[in-house]
mmCIF file of C-alpha atoms in Angstrom:
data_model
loop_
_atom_site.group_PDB
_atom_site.id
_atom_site.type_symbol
_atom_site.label_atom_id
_atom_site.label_comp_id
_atom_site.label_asym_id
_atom_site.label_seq_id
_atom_site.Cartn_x
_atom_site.Cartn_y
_atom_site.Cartn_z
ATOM 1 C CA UNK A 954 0.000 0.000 0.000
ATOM 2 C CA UNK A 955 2.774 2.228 0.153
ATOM 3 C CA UNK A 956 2.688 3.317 -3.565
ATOM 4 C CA UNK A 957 -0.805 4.568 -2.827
ATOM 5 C CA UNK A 958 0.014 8.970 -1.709
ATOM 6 C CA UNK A 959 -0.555 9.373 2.333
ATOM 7 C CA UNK A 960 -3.242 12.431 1.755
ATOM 8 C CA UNK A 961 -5.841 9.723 -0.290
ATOM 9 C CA UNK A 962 -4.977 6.568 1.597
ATOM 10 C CA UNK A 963 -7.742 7.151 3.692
ATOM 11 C CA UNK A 964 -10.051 8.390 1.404
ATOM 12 C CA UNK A 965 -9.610 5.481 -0.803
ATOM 13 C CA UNK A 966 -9.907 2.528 1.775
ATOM 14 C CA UNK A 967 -13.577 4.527 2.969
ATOM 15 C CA UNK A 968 -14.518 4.585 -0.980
ATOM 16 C CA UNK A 969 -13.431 0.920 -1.475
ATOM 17 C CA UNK A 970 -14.876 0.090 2.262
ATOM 18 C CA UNK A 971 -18.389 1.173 1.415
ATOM 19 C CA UNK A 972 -18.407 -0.621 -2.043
ATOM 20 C CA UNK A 973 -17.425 -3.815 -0.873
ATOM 21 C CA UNK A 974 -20.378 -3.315 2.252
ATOM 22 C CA UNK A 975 -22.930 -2.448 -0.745
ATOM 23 C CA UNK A 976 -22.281 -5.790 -2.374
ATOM 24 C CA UNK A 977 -23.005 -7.574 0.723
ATOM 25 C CA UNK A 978 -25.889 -5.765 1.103
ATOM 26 C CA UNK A 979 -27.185 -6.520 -2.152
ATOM 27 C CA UNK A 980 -26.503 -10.319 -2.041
ATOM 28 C CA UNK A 981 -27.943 -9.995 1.985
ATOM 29 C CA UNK A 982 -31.138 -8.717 0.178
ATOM 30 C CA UNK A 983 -31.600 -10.980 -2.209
ATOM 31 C CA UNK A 984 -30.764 -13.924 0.009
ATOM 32 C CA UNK A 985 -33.579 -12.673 2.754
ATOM 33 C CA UNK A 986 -36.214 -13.105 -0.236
ATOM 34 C CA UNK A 987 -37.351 -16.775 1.794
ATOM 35 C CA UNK A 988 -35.092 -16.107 4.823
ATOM 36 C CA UNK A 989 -35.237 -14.658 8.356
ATOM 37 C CA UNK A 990 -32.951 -11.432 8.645
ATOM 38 C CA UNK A 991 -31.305 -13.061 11.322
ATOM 39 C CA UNK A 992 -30.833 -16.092 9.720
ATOM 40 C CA UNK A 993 -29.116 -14.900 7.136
ATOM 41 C CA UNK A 994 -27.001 -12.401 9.448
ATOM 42 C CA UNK A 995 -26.038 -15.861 11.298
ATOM 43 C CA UNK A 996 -25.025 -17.940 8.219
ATOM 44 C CA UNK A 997 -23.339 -15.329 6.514
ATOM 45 C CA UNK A 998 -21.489 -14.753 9.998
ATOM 46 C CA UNK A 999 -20.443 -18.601 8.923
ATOM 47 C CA UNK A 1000 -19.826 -18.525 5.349
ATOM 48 C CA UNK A 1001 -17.732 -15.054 6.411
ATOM 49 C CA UNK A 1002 -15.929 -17.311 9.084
ATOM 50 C CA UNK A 1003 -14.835 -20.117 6.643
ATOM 51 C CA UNK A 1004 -13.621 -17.348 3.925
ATOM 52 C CA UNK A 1005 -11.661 -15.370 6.820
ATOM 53 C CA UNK A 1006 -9.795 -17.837 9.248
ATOM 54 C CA UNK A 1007 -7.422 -19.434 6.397
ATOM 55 C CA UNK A 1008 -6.922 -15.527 5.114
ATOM 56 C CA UNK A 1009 -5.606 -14.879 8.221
ATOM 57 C CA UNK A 1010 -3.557 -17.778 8.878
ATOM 58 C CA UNK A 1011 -2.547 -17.318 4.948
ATOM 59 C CA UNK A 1012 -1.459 -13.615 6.304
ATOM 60 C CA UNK A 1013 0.711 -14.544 9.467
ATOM 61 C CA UNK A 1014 -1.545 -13.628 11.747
ATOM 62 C CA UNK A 1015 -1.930 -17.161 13.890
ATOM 63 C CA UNK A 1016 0.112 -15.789 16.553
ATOM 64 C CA UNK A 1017 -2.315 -13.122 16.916
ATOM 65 C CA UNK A 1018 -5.324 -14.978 16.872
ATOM 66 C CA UNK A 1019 -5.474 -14.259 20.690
ATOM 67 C CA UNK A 1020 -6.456 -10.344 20.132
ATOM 68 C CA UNK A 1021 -9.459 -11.473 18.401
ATOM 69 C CA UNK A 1022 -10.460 -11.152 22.083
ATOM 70 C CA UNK A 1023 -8.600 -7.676 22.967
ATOM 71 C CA UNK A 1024 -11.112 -5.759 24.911
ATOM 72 C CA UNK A 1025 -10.725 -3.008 22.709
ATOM 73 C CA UNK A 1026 -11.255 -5.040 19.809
ATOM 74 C CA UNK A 1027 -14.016 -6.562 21.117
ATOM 75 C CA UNK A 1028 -15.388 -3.170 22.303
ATOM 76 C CA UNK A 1029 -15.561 -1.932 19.195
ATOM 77 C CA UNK A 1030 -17.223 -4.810 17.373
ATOM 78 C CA UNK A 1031 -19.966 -5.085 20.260
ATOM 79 C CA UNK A 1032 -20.907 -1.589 18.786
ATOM 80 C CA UNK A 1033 -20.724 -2.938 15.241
ATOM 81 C CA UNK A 1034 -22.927 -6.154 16.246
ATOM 82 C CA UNK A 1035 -25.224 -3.282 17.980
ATOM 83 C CA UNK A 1036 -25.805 -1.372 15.101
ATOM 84 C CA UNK A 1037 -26.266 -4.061 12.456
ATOM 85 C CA UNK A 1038 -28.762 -5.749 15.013
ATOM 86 C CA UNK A 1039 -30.731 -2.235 14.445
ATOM 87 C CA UNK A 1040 -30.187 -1.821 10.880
ATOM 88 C CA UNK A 1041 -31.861 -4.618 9.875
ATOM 89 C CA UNK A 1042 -35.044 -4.259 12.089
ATOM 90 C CA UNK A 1043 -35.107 -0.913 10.441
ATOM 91 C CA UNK A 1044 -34.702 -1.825 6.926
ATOM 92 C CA UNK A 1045 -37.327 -5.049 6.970
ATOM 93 C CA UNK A 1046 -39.573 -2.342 8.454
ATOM 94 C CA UNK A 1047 -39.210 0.871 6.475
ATOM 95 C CA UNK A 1048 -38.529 2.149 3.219
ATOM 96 C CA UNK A 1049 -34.839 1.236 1.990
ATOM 97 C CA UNK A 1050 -34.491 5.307 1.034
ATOM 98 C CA UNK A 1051 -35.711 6.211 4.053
ATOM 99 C CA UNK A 1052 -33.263 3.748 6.446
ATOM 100 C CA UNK A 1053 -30.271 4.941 3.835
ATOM 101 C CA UNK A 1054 -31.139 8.777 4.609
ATOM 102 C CA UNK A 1055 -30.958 8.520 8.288
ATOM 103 C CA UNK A 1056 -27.727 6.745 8.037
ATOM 104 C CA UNK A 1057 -26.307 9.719 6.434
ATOM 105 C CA UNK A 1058 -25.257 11.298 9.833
ATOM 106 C CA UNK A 1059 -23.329 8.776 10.794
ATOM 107 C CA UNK A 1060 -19.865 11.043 9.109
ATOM 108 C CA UNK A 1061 -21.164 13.867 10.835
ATOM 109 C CA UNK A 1062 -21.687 12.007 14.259
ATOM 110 C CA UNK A 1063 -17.818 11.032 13.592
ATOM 111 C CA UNK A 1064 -16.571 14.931 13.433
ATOM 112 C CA UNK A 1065 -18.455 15.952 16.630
ATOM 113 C CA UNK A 1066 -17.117 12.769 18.304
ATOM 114 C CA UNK A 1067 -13.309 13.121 17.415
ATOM 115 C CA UNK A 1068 -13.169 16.787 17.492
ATOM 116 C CA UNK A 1069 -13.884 15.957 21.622
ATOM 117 C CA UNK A 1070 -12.634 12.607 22.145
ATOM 118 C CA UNK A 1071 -9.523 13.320 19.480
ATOM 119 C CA UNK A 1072 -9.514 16.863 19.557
ATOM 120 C CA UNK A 1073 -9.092 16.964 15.767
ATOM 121 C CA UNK A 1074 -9.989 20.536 14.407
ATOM 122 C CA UNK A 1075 -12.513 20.775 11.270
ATOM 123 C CA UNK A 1076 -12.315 24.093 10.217
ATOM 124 C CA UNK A 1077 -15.309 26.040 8.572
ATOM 125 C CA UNK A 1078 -14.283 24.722 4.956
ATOM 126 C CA UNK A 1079 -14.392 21.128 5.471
ATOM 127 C CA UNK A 1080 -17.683 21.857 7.486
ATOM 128 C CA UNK A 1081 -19.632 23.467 4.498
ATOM 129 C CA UNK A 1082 -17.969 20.747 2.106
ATOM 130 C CA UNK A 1083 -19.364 18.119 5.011
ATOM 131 C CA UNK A 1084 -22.538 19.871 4.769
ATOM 132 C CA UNK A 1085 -23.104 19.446 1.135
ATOM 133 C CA UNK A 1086 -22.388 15.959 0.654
ATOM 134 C CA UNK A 1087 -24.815 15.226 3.022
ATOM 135 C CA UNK A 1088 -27.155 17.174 1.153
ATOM 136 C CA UNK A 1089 -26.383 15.324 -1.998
ATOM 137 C CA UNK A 1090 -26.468 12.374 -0.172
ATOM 138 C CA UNK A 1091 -30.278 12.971 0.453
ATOM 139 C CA UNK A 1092 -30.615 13.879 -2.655
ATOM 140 C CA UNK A 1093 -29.883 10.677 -3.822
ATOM 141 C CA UNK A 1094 -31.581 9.232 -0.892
ATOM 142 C CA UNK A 1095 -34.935 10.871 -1.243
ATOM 143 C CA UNK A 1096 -36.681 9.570 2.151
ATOM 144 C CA UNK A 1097 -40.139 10.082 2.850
ATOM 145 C CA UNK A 1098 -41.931 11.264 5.930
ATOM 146 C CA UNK A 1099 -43.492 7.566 6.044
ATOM 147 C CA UNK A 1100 -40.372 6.806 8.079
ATOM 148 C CA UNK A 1101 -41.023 8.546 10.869
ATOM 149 C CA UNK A 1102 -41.701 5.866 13.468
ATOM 150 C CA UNK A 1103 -39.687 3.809 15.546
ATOM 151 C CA UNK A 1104 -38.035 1.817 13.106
ATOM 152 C CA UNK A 1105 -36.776 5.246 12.109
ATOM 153 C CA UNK A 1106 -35.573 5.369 15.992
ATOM 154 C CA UNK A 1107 -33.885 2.295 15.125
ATOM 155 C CA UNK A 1108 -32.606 3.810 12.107
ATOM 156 C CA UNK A 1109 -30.912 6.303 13.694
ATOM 157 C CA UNK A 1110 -29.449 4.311 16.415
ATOM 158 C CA UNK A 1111 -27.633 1.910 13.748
ATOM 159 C CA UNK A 1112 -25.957 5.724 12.347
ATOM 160 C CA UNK A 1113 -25.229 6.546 16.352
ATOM 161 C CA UNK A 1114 -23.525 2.942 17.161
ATOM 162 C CA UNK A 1115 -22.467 2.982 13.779
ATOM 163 C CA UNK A 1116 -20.104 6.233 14.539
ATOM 164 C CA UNK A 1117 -19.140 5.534 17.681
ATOM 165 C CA UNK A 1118 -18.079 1.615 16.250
ATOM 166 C CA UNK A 1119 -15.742 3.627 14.232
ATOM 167 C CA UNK A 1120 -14.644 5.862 17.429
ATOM 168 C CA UNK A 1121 -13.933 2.743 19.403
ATOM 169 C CA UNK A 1122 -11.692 1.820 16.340
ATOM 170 C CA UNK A 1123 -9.704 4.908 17.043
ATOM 171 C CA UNK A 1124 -8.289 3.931 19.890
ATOM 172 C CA UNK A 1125 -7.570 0.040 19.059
ATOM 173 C CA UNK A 1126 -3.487 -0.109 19.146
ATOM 174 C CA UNK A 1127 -1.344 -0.003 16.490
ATOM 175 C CA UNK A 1128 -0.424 -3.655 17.200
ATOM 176 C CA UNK A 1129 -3.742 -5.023 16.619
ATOM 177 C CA UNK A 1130 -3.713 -5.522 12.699
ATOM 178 C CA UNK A 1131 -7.538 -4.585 10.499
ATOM 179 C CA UNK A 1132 -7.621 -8.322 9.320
ATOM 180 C CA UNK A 1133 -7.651 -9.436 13.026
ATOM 181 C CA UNK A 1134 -10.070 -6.395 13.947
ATOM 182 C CA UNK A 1135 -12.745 -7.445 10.587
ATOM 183 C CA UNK A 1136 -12.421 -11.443 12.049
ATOM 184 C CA UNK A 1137 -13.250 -10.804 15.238
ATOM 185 C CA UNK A 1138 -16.164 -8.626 13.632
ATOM 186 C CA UNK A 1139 -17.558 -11.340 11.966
ATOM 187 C CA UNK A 1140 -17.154 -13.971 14.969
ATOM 188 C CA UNK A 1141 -19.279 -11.057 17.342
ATOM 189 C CA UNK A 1142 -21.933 -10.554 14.928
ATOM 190 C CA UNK A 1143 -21.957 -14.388 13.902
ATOM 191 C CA UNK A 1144 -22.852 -14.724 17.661
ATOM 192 C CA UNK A 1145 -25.410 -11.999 18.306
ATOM 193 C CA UNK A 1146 -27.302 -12.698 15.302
ATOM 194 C CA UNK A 1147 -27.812 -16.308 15.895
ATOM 195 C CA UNK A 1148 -28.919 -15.781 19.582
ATOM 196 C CA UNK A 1149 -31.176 -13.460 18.099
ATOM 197 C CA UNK A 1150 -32.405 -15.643 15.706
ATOM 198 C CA UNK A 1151 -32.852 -18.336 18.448
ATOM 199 C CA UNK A 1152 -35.457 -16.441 20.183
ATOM 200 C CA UNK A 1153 -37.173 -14.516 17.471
ATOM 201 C CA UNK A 1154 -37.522 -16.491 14.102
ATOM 202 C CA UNK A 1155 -38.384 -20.021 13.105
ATOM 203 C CA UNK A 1156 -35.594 -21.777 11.017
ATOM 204 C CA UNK A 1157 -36.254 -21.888 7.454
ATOM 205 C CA UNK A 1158 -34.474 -24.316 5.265
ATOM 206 C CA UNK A 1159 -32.228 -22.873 2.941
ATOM 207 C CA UNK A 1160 -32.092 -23.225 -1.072
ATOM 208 C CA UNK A 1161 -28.618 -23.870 -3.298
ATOM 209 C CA UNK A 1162 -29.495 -20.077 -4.495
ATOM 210 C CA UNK A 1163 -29.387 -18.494 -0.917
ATOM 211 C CA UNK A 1164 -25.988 -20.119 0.017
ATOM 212 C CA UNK A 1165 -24.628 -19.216 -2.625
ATOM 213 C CA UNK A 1166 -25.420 -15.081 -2.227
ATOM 214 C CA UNK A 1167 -24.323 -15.612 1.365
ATOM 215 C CA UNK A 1168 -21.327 -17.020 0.451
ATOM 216 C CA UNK A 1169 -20.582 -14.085 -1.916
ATOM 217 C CA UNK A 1170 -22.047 -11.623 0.704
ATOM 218 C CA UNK A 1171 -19.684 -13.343 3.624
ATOM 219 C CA UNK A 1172 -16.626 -12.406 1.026
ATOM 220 C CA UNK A 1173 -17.180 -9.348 0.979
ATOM 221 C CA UNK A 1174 -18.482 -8.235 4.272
ATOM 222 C CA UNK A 1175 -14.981 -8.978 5.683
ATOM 223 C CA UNK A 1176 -12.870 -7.083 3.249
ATOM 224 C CA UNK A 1177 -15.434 -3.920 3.927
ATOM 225 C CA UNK A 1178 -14.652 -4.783 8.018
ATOM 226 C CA UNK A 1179 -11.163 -4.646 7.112
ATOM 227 C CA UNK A 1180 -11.044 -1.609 5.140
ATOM 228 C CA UNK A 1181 -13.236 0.606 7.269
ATOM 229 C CA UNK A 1182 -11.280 0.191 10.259
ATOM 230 C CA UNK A 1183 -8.062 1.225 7.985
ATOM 231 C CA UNK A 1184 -9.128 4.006 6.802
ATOM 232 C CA UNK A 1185 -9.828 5.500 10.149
ATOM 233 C CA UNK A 1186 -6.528 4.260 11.305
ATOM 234 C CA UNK A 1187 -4.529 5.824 8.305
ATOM 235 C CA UNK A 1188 -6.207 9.004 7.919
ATOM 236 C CA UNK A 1189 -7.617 11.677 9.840
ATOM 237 C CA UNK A 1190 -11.319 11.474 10.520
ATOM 238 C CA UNK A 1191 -11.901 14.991 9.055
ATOM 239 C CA UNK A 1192 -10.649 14.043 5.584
ATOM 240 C CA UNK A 1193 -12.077 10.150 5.508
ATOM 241 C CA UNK A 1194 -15.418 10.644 7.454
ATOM 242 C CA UNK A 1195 -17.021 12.382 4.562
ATOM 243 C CA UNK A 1196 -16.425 9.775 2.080
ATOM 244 C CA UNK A 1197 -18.763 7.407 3.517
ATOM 245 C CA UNK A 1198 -21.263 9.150 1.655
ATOM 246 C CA UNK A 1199 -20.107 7.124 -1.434
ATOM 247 C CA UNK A 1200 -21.795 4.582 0.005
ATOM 248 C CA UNK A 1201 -25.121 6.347 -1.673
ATOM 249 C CA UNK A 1202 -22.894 6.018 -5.292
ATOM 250 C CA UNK A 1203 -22.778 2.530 -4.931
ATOM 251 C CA UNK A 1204 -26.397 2.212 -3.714
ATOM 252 C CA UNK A 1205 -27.295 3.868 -7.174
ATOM 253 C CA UNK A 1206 -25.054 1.417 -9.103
ATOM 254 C CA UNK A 1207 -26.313 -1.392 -7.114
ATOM 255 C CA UNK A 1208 -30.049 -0.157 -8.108
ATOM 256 C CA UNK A 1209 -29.144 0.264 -11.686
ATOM 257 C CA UNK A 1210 -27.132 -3.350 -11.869
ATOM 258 C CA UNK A 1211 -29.031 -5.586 -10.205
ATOM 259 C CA UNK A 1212 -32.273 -4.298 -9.625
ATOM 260 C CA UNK A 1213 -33.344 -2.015 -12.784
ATOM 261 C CA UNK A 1214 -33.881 0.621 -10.568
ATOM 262 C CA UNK A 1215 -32.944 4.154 -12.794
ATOM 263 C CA UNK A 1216 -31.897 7.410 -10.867
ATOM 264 C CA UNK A 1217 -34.171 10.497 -11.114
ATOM 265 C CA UNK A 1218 -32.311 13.834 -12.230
ATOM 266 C CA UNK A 1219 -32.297 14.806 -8.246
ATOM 267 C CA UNK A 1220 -30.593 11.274 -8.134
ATOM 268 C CA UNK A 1221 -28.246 12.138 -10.197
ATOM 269 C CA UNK A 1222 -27.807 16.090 -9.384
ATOM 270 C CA UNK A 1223 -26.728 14.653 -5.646
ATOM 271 C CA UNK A 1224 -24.090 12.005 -6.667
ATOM 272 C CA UNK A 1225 -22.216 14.909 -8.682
ATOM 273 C CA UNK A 1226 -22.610 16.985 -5.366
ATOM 274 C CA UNK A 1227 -21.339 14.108 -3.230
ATOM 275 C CA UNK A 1228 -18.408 13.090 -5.418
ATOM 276 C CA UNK A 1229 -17.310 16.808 -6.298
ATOM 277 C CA UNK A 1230 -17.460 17.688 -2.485
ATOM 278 C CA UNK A 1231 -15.369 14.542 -1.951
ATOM 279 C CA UNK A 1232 -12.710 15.677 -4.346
ATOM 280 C CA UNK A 1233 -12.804 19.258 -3.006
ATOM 281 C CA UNK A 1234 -12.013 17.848 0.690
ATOM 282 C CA UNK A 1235 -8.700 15.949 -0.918
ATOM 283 C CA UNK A 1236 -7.986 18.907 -2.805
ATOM 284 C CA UNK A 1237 -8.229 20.920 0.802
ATOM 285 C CA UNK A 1238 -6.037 18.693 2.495
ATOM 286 C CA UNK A 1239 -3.255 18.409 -0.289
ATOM 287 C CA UNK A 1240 -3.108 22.005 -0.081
ATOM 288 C CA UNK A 1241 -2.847 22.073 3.290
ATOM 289 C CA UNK A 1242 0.062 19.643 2.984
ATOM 290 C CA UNK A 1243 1.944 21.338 0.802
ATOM 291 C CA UNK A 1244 1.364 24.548 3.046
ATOM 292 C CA UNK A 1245 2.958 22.916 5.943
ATOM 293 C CA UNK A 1246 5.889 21.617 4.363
ATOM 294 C CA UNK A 1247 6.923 25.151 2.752
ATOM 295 C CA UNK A 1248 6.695 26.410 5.752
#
């Protein structure tokens, strides 16, 4: 990774994070077409599992198999387990635009949190370029006032959890490396969800078709573990926060690919809002850089 500048690492790894998490949200969705949400939560937990453990022991990483259990490892993904366990309630409850909208303030709830846990400064530029990727991203969002409810509560506490997940990744050590930090992700959630399962859902046999999208969606899910939690640890959260709004890009692509769905022109309008404010906070930052070292 070290051919890749310092300024966009971070950037990047959000960009590439929140495609990889789209995929495994669309294969998630298609899979729960005959299947509990927690069911499939819990098996793709497994077919996640079986993809992971010989990655990391393919990696080097047996000797650290232990900090799978770091508390502040496992702090972290006890937030992540959290917020997916809200997610989904939400989403099998309320309009998809309307559960992707309220998810948008999860990069905001970031900034507020390390500016006073981190003390990071924002400045008033990379606020108002903040501001209007959110406002693109509910452009492309478009939620309804159908969501109010408490799903939407729900909703909102998947964005909360969500941010302070990524918070409690701040402060894992430098020791600790992501692929151990995404396993021990999957084994947390792969827990919760099948307890949850347990005592909520009958168990529904599933067909060749549905192992095989949670197979796919397990693939994926850990790479976007893994590169979330780099890019906070690589770059600052003022410059990578932002970019999680690309995860409304992919949404769009994922509409358009798989399920015919075309953007509107407001659709559209807010990706080129999102994207161009996502350049113009690298652009910020580069100069910044190159301010610092002339001086």
């Amino acid at each position: 990774m070290q051919f890749i500048p310092t300024n966009i690492r971070g950037p990047l790894f959000m960009v590439v994070s929140t495609g990889f998490y789209l995929v495994n949200d669309t294969m998630m969705k298609l899979a729960t077409e005959g299947l509990p949400s927690y069911e499939v939560l819990f098996l793709r937990g497994v077919a996640a599992s079986l993809w992971g453990m010989p990655l990391l022991l393919l990696l080097g990483y047996g000797k650290q198999v232990p900090l799978l259990l770091d508390k502040r490892v496992l702090r972290r993904n006890l937030l992540e387990l959290a917020a997916i366990l809200c997610y989904v309630v939400a989403l099998a409850n309320m309009q998809i635009a309307d559960a992707t909208a309220l998810g948008q303030i999860t990069p905001l709830l970031m900034l507020v949190g390390s500016s006073i846990l981190f003390g990071e400064r924002i400045g008033g530029a990379r606020m108002a370029l903040i501001g209007l990727g959110f406002i693109g991203a509910l452009m492309v969002a478009q939620p309804t006032m159908q969501g109010i409810s408490v799903y939407a509560l729900l909703a909102l506490g998947n964005a909360a959890l969500s941010a302070a997940r990524d918070l409690a990744g701040r402060k894992v050590g430098a020791d600790v490396p992501g692929m151990i930090v995404a396993m021990s992700a999957v084994l947390v959630v792969l827990v919760g969800a099948g307890a949850a399962h347990l005592v909520s859902e009958p168990w529904v046999i599933p067909e060749a078709r549905h192992l095989a999208l949670i197979a796919g969606a397990g693939f994926f899910l850990i790479f976007g573990h893994f590169f979330i939690f780099m890019a906070y640890r690589v770059g600052p959260t003022s410059a990578v926060a932002p970019f999680y709004y690309s995860f409304t890009v992919w949404a769009v692509i994922s509409g358009l690919l798989v399920f015919g769905q075309f953007p509107n022109a407001i659709a559209v309008c807010g990706i080129l809002l999102v994207v161009a404010s996502g350049l113009a906070i690298v652009s910020l930052d580069e100069r910044r850089r190159r301010l610092t070292v002339v001086a």
